[in-house]
């Protein structure tokens, strides 16, 4: 039996497909940037990570259930978990995405603003708004590299749901440009991802 106050979950991306061409020949170098926020035992954490998929094709199922991508966990998120995902197509060096993300997050103004707002109002709505703010900032920087924004996804899961966090359920996010599906699973202990911490503050 899953105990939401104690047991861990993981969130997987089980589908990623780009439907829109950004290049002659339908070639893609997509990447995603993910910001996860959770609130456990009075501490709210916001962290970021990025993943690249060079050499892809339009309509290719880049991610499927057999090679699902771990986006969060295994962790117990506590009261809530939010994920904000930005899907971009790289026009130049795909590695620049991660470097630019770190530049934006590590800027004093951005970090101070995030911490202040999360401390004042540690809710799902505020966490999602701040994550979107960071991702829009990164997107604006990457547009100067002629990278193309494809899709933004914002989702949340609550401990108080039935079932808790919507475990073992899928959520599909689709647009004319792309489709992404997410699944929440109760999992055993596995190696954790290397996240870049944005905020970790008592609230």
PDB file of C-alpha atoms in Angstrom:
ATOM      1  CA  UNK A   1       0.000   0.000   0.000  1.00  0.00           C
ATOM      2  CA  UNK A   2       1.294   3.436  -0.939  1.00  0.00           C
ATOM      3  CA  UNK A   3       1.727   5.776   2.056  1.00  0.00           C
ATOM      4  CA  UNK A   4       1.807   9.337   0.674  1.00  0.00           C
ATOM      5  CA  UNK A   5       3.435  10.844   3.770  1.00  0.00           C
ATOM      6  CA  UNK A   6       6.378   8.422   3.577  1.00  0.00           C
ATOM      7  CA  UNK A   7       6.731   6.706   0.221  1.00  0.00           C
ATOM      8  CA  UNK A   8       8.536   8.097  -2.812  1.00  0.00           C
ATOM      9  CA  UNK A   9       7.343   8.767  -6.324  1.00  0.00           C
ATOM     10  CA  UNK A  10       9.019   9.323  -9.664  1.00  0.00           C
ATOM     11  CA  UNK A  11       7.686  11.264 -12.625  1.00  0.00           C
ATOM     12  CA  UNK A  12       8.585   9.935 -16.056  1.00  0.00           C
ATOM     13  CA  UNK A  13       8.176  11.439 -19.496  1.00  0.00           C
ATOM     14  CA  UNK A  14       6.757   8.508 -21.443  1.00  0.00           C
ATOM     15  CA  UNK A  15       6.103  10.221 -24.779  1.00  0.00           C
ATOM     16  CA  UNK A  16       7.912  12.974 -26.649  1.00  0.00           C
ATOM     17  CA  UNK A  17       7.108  13.694 -30.270  1.00  0.00           C
ATOM     18  CA  UNK A  18       7.631  16.882 -32.280  1.00  0.00           C
ATOM     19  CA  UNK A  19       5.001  17.419 -34.973  1.00  0.00           C
ATOM     20  CA  UNK A  20       6.250  20.672 -36.472  1.00  0.00           C
ATOM     21  CA  UNK A  21       9.286  21.106 -38.721  1.00  0.00           C
ATOM     22  CA  UNK A  22      11.776  23.860 -37.907  1.00  0.00           C
ATOM     23  CA  UNK A  23      14.362  22.921 -40.532  1.00  0.00           C
ATOM     24  CA  UNK A  24      14.572  21.783 -44.144  1.00  0.00           C
ATOM     25  CA  UNK A  25      14.726  18.005 -44.109  1.00  0.00           C
ATOM     26  CA  UNK A  26      12.693  17.698 -40.895  1.00  0.00           C
ATOM     27  CA  UNK A  27      15.835  17.324 -38.793  1.00  0.00           C
ATOM     28  CA  UNK A  28      15.654  18.327 -35.119  1.00  0.00           C
ATOM     29  CA  UNK A  29      18.045  18.854 -32.230  1.00  0.00           C
ATOM     30  CA  UNK A  30      15.465  19.226 -29.467  1.00  0.00           C
ATOM     31  CA  UNK A  31      16.176  19.741 -25.795  1.00  0.00           C
ATOM     32  CA  UNK A  32      14.020  20.145 -22.725  1.00  0.00           C
ATOM     33  CA  UNK A  33      14.554  22.183 -19.589  1.00  0.00           C
ATOM     34  CA  UNK A  34      12.622  21.042 -16.519  1.00  0.00           C
ATOM     35  CA  UNK A  35      11.964  22.947 -13.299  1.00  0.00           C
ATOM     36  CA  UNK A  36      10.613  20.878 -10.392  1.00  0.00           C
ATOM     37  CA  UNK A  37       9.205  22.374  -7.190  1.00  0.00           C
ATOM     38  CA  UNK A  38       8.072  20.417  -4.140  1.00  0.00           C
ATOM     39  CA  UNK A  39       7.118  21.247  -0.560  1.00  0.00           C
ATOM     40  CA  UNK A  40       7.955  18.786   2.204  1.00  0.00           C
ATOM     41  CA  UNK A  41       8.148  19.296   5.981  1.00  0.00           C
ATOM     42  CA  UNK A  42       7.936  23.066   5.693  1.00  0.00           C
ATOM     43  CA  UNK A  43      10.731  23.317   3.116  1.00  0.00           C
ATOM     44  CA  UNK A  44      10.042  24.273  -0.492  1.00  0.00           C
ATOM     45  CA  UNK A  45      12.625  23.247  -3.096  1.00  0.00           C
ATOM     46  CA  UNK A  46      12.958  24.386  -6.692  1.00  0.00           C
ATOM     47  CA  UNK A  47      15.484  22.651  -8.941  1.00  0.00           C
ATOM     48  CA  UNK A  48      16.272  22.549 -12.649  1.00  0.00           C
ATOM     49  CA  UNK A  49      17.665  20.031 -15.116  1.00  0.00           C
ATOM     50  CA  UNK A  50      18.020  19.709 -18.883  1.00  0.00           C
ATOM     51  CA  UNK A  51      18.113  16.877 -21.410  1.00  0.00           C
ATOM     52  CA  UNK A  52      19.127  16.894 -25.091  1.00  0.00           C
ATOM     53  CA  UNK A  53      18.013  14.673 -27.985  1.00  0.00           C
ATOM     54  CA  UNK A  54      20.271  15.557 -30.950  1.00  0.00           C
ATOM     55  CA  UNK A  55      19.700  14.047 -34.377  1.00  0.00           C
ATOM     56  CA  UNK A  56      15.935  13.556 -34.067  1.00  0.00           C
ATOM     57  CA  UNK A  57      13.287  13.771 -36.777  1.00  0.00           C
ATOM     58  CA  UNK A  58       9.863  15.368 -37.020  1.00  0.00           C
ATOM     59  CA  UNK A  59       7.130  12.848 -36.045  1.00  0.00           C
ATOM     60  CA  UNK A  60       9.734  10.513 -34.543  1.00  0.00           C
ATOM     61  CA  UNK A  61       8.705   9.166 -31.141  1.00  0.00           C
ATOM     62  CA  UNK A  62      11.810  10.463 -29.396  1.00  0.00           C
ATOM     63  CA  UNK A  63      10.689   9.058 -26.056  1.00  0.00           C
ATOM     64  CA  UNK A  64       8.307   6.140 -25.611  1.00  0.00           C
ATOM     65  CA  UNK A  65       7.229   4.024 -22.620  1.00  0.00           C
ATOM     66  CA  UNK A  66      10.111   1.600 -23.221  1.00  0.00           C
ATOM     67  CA  UNK A  67      12.765   4.332 -22.850  1.00  0.00           C
ATOM     68  CA  UNK A  68      10.876   6.655 -20.488  1.00  0.00           C
ATOM     69  CA  UNK A  69      12.854   9.626 -19.176  1.00  0.00           C
ATOM     70  CA  UNK A  70      13.050  10.188 -15.407  1.00  0.00           C
ATOM     71  CA  UNK A  71      12.193  13.831 -14.698  1.00  0.00           C
ATOM     72  CA  UNK A  72      11.733  13.781 -10.920  1.00  0.00           C
ATOM     73  CA  UNK A  73      12.656  11.524  -8.026  1.00  0.00           C
ATOM     74  CA  UNK A  74      12.577   9.118  -6.522  1.00  0.00           C
ATOM     75  CA  UNK A  75      11.498  11.548  -3.796  1.00  0.00           C
ATOM     76  CA  UNK A  76       8.610  12.156  -1.457  1.00  0.00           C
ATOM     77  CA  UNK A  77       7.414  15.570  -2.653  1.00  0.00           C
ATOM     78  CA  UNK A  78       5.333  16.277   0.426  1.00  0.00           C
ATOM     79  CA  UNK A  79       2.344  18.579  -0.004  1.00  0.00           C
ATOM     80  CA  UNK A  80       2.732  19.104  -3.744  1.00  0.00           C
ATOM     81  CA  UNK A  81       4.943  18.735  -6.798  1.00  0.00           C
ATOM     82  CA  UNK A  82       4.990  20.995  -9.840  1.00  0.00           C
ATOM     83  CA  UNK A  83       6.882  20.450 -13.082  1.00  0.00           C
ATOM     84  CA  UNK A  84       7.409  23.115 -15.717  1.00  0.00           C
ATOM     85  CA  UNK A  85       8.894  21.921 -18.996  1.00  0.00           C
ATOM     86  CA  UNK A  86      10.205  23.918 -21.943  1.00  0.00           C
ATOM     87  CA  UNK A  87      10.820  22.118 -25.239  1.00  0.00           C
ATOM     88  CA  UNK A  88      13.151  23.900 -27.679  1.00  0.00           C
ATOM     89  CA  UNK A  89      14.884  23.067 -30.957  1.00  0.00           C
ATOM     90  CA  UNK A  90      18.578  23.995 -30.999  1.00  0.00           C
ATOM     91  CA  UNK A  91      19.834  25.897 -34.026  1.00  0.00           C
ATOM     92  CA  UNK A  92      23.494  25.890 -32.953  1.00  0.00           C
ATOM     93  CA  UNK A  93      25.376  24.177 -30.125  1.00  0.00           C
ATOM     94  CA  UNK A  94      22.833  22.190 -28.140  1.00  0.00           C
ATOM     95  CA  UNK A  95      25.102  22.300 -25.076  1.00  0.00           C
ATOM     96  CA  UNK A  96      24.565  26.068 -24.805  1.00  0.00           C
ATOM     97  CA  UNK A  97      21.089  25.468 -23.406  1.00  0.00           C
ATOM     98  CA  UNK A  98      22.413  24.128 -20.120  1.00  0.00           C
ATOM     99  CA  UNK A  99      25.034  26.862 -19.826  1.00  0.00           C
ATOM    100  CA  UNK A 100      22.478  29.594 -20.434  1.00  0.00           C
ATOM    101  CA  UNK A 101      20.096  28.055 -17.910  1.00  0.00           C
ATOM    102  CA  UNK A 102      22.771  28.150 -15.227  1.00  0.00           C
ATOM    103  CA  UNK A 103      23.591  31.768 -16.104  1.00  0.00           C
ATOM    104  CA  UNK A 104      19.974  32.843 -15.645  1.00  0.00           C
ATOM    105  CA  UNK A 105      19.428  30.883 -12.424  1.00  0.00           C
ATOM    106  CA  UNK A 106      22.714  31.932 -10.880  1.00  0.00           C
ATOM    107  CA  UNK A 107      22.035  35.623 -11.417  1.00  0.00           C
ATOM    108  CA  UNK A 108      21.536  37.244  -8.016  1.00  0.00           C
ATOM    109  CA  UNK A 109      18.375  39.093  -9.015  1.00  0.00           C
ATOM    110  CA  UNK A 110      16.597  35.999 -10.307  1.00  0.00           C
ATOM    111  CA  UNK A 111      17.527  33.803  -7.342  1.00  0.00           C
ATOM    112  CA  UNK A 112      16.658  36.451  -4.757  1.00  0.00           C
ATOM    113  CA  UNK A 113      13.313  37.111  -6.425  1.00  0.00           C
ATOM    114  CA  UNK A 114      12.417  33.405  -6.489  1.00  0.00           C
ATOM    115  CA  UNK A 115      13.338  32.873  -2.830  1.00  0.00           C
ATOM    116  CA  UNK A 116      11.435  35.961  -1.682  1.00  0.00           C
ATOM    117  CA  UNK A 117       8.251  35.040  -3.534  1.00  0.00           C
ATOM    118  CA  UNK A 118       8.333  31.351  -2.555  1.00  0.00           C
ATOM    119  CA  UNK A 119       8.851  32.278   1.093  1.00  0.00           C
ATOM    120  CA  UNK A 120       5.986  34.774   1.053  1.00  0.00           C
ATOM    121  CA  UNK A 121       3.513  32.471  -0.707  1.00  0.00           C
ATOM    122  CA  UNK A 122       4.636  28.814  -1.016  1.00  0.00           C
ATOM    123  CA  UNK A 123       1.781  27.550  -3.192  1.00  0.00           C
ATOM    124  CA  UNK A 124       1.387  25.559  -6.398  1.00  0.00           C
ATOM    125  CA  UNK A 125       0.268  28.683  -8.257  1.00  0.00           C
ATOM    126  CA  UNK A 126       3.269  30.764  -7.201  1.00  0.00           C
ATOM    127  CA  UNK A 127       5.737  27.916  -7.829  1.00  0.00           C
ATOM    128  CA  UNK A 128       4.368  27.445 -11.353  1.00  0.00           C
ATOM    129  CA  UNK A 129       4.418  31.194 -12.042  1.00  0.00           C
ATOM    130  CA  UNK A 130       8.047  31.509 -10.932  1.00  0.00           C
ATOM    131  CA  UNK A 131       9.142  28.445 -12.921  1.00  0.00           C
ATOM    132  CA  UNK A 132       7.441  29.884 -15.998  1.00  0.00           C
ATOM    133  CA  UNK A 133       9.225  33.186 -15.380  1.00  0.00           C
ATOM    134  CA  UNK A 134      12.615  31.450 -15.319  1.00  0.00           C
ATOM    135  CA  UNK A 135      11.858  29.380 -18.431  1.00  0.00           C
ATOM    136  CA  UNK A 136      10.619  32.410 -20.380  1.00  0.00           C
ATOM    137  CA  UNK A 137      13.853  34.172 -19.477  1.00  0.00           C
ATOM    138  CA  UNK A 138      15.912  31.254 -20.758  1.00  0.00           C
ATOM    139  CA  UNK A 139      13.788  31.062 -23.927  1.00  0.00           C
ATOM    140  CA  UNK A 140      14.387  34.746 -24.623  1.00  0.00           C
ATOM    141  CA  UNK A 141      18.139  34.255 -24.292  1.00  0.00           C
ATOM    142  CA  UNK A 142      18.120  31.141 -26.472  1.00  0.00           C
ATOM    143  CA  UNK A 143      16.107  32.910 -29.198  1.00  0.00           C
ATOM    144  CA  UNK A 144      19.180  35.071 -29.719  1.00  0.00           C
ATOM    145  CA  UNK A 145      20.925  31.817 -30.667  1.00  0.00           C
ATOM    146  CA  UNK A 146      18.055  31.290 -33.133  1.00  0.00           C
ATOM    147  CA  UNK A 147      16.737  28.359 -31.105  1.00  0.00           C
ATOM    148  CA  UNK A 148      13.010  27.779 -31.612  1.00  0.00           C
ATOM    149  CA  UNK A 149      10.541  27.372 -28.725  1.00  0.00           C
ATOM    150  CA  UNK A 150       8.306  24.386 -29.449  1.00  0.00           C
ATOM    151  CA  UNK A 151       6.148  23.859 -26.375  1.00  0.00           C
ATOM    152  CA  UNK A 152       5.711  24.785 -22.708  1.00  0.00           C
ATOM    153  CA  UNK A 153       4.099  22.368 -20.229  1.00  0.00           C
ATOM    154  CA  UNK A 154       3.093  23.163 -16.639  1.00  0.00           C
ATOM    155  CA  UNK A 155       1.663  20.415 -14.421  1.00  0.00           C
ATOM    156  CA  UNK A 156       1.149  19.703 -10.728  1.00  0.00           C
ATOM    157  CA  UNK A 157       0.394  16.779  -8.428  1.00  0.00           C
ATOM    158  CA  UNK A 158      -1.058  16.976  -4.907  1.00  0.00           C
ATOM    159  CA  UNK A 159      -0.559  14.652  -1.959  1.00  0.00           C
ATOM    160  CA  UNK A 160      -4.243  14.960  -1.043  1.00  0.00           C
ATOM    161  CA  UNK A 161      -5.515  13.526  -4.321  1.00  0.00           C
ATOM    162  CA  UNK A 162      -7.140  10.113  -4.668  1.00  0.00           C
ATOM    163  CA  UNK A 163      -4.921   8.344  -5.543  1.00  0.00           C
ATOM    164  CA  UNK A 164      -2.158  10.486  -3.969  1.00  0.00           C
ATOM    165  CA  UNK A 165      -0.192  12.423  -6.613  1.00  0.00           C
ATOM    166  CA  UNK A 166      -2.269  10.633  -9.252  1.00  0.00           C
ATOM    167  CA  UNK A 167       0.097   7.639  -9.068  1.00  0.00           C
ATOM    168  CA  UNK A 168      -0.009   5.160 -11.957  1.00  0.00           C
ATOM    169  CA  UNK A 169      -1.841   7.674 -14.128  1.00  0.00           C
ATOM    170  CA  UNK A 170      -0.798   9.355 -17.376  1.00  0.00           C
ATOM    171  CA  UNK A 171      -1.255  12.979 -18.398  1.00  0.00           C
ATOM    172  CA  UNK A 172      -1.051  13.942 -22.075  1.00  0.00           C
ATOM    173  CA  UNK A 173      -0.073  17.466 -23.118  1.00  0.00           C
ATOM    174  CA  UNK A 174      -0.462  18.096 -26.843  1.00  0.00           C
ATOM    175  CA  UNK A 175      -0.375  20.993 -29.280  1.00  0.00           C
ATOM    176  CA  UNK A 176       0.001  21.420 -33.022  1.00  0.00           C
ATOM    177  CA  UNK A 177       3.775  21.472 -32.502  1.00  0.00           C
ATOM    178  CA  UNK A 178       4.434  18.570 -30.100  1.00  0.00           C
ATOM    179  CA  UNK A 179       3.074  16.051 -27.635  1.00  0.00           C
ATOM    180  CA  UNK A 180       4.394  15.078 -24.209  1.00  0.00           C
ATOM    181  CA  UNK A 181       2.955  12.537 -21.786  1.00  0.00           C
ATOM    182  CA  UNK A 182       3.870  12.201 -18.112  1.00  0.00           C
ATOM    183  CA  UNK A 183       3.381   9.335 -15.669  1.00  0.00           C
ATOM    184  CA  UNK A 184       3.691   9.274 -11.875  1.00  0.00           C
ATOM    185  CA  UNK A 185       4.881   5.977 -10.405  1.00  0.00           C
ATOM    186  CA  UNK A 186       5.583   4.728  -6.892  1.00  0.00           C
ATOM    187  CA  UNK A 187       9.157   3.452  -7.100  1.00  0.00           C
ATOM    188  CA  UNK A 188      11.907   1.791  -5.117  1.00  0.00           C
ATOM    189  CA  UNK A 189      15.189   3.568  -4.413  1.00  0.00           C
ATOM    190  CA  UNK A 190      17.216   4.440  -7.520  1.00  0.00           C
ATOM    191  CA  UNK A 191      20.092   6.850  -8.246  1.00  0.00           C
ATOM    192  CA  UNK A 192      18.902  10.449  -8.155  1.00  0.00           C
ATOM    193  CA  UNK A 193      19.338  12.973 -10.946  1.00  0.00           C
ATOM    194  CA  UNK A 194      21.953  15.711 -10.710  1.00  0.00           C
ATOM    195  CA  UNK A 195      19.755  18.775 -10.196  1.00  0.00           C
ATOM    196  CA  UNK A 196      20.800  22.416 -10.163  1.00  0.00           C
ATOM    197  CA  UNK A 197      19.179  23.866  -7.048  1.00  0.00           C
ATOM    198  CA  UNK A 198      17.287  27.153  -7.392  1.00  0.00           C
ATOM    199  CA  UNK A 199      15.859  27.506  -3.897  1.00  0.00           C
ATOM    200  CA  UNK A 200      15.658  25.556  -0.644  1.00  0.00           C
ATOM    201  CA  UNK A 201      13.958  27.687   1.998  1.00  0.00           C
ATOM    202  CA  UNK A 202      11.948  27.080   5.137  1.00  0.00           C
ATOM    203  CA  UNK A 203       8.402  28.349   4.761  1.00  0.00           C
TER     204      UNK A 203
END
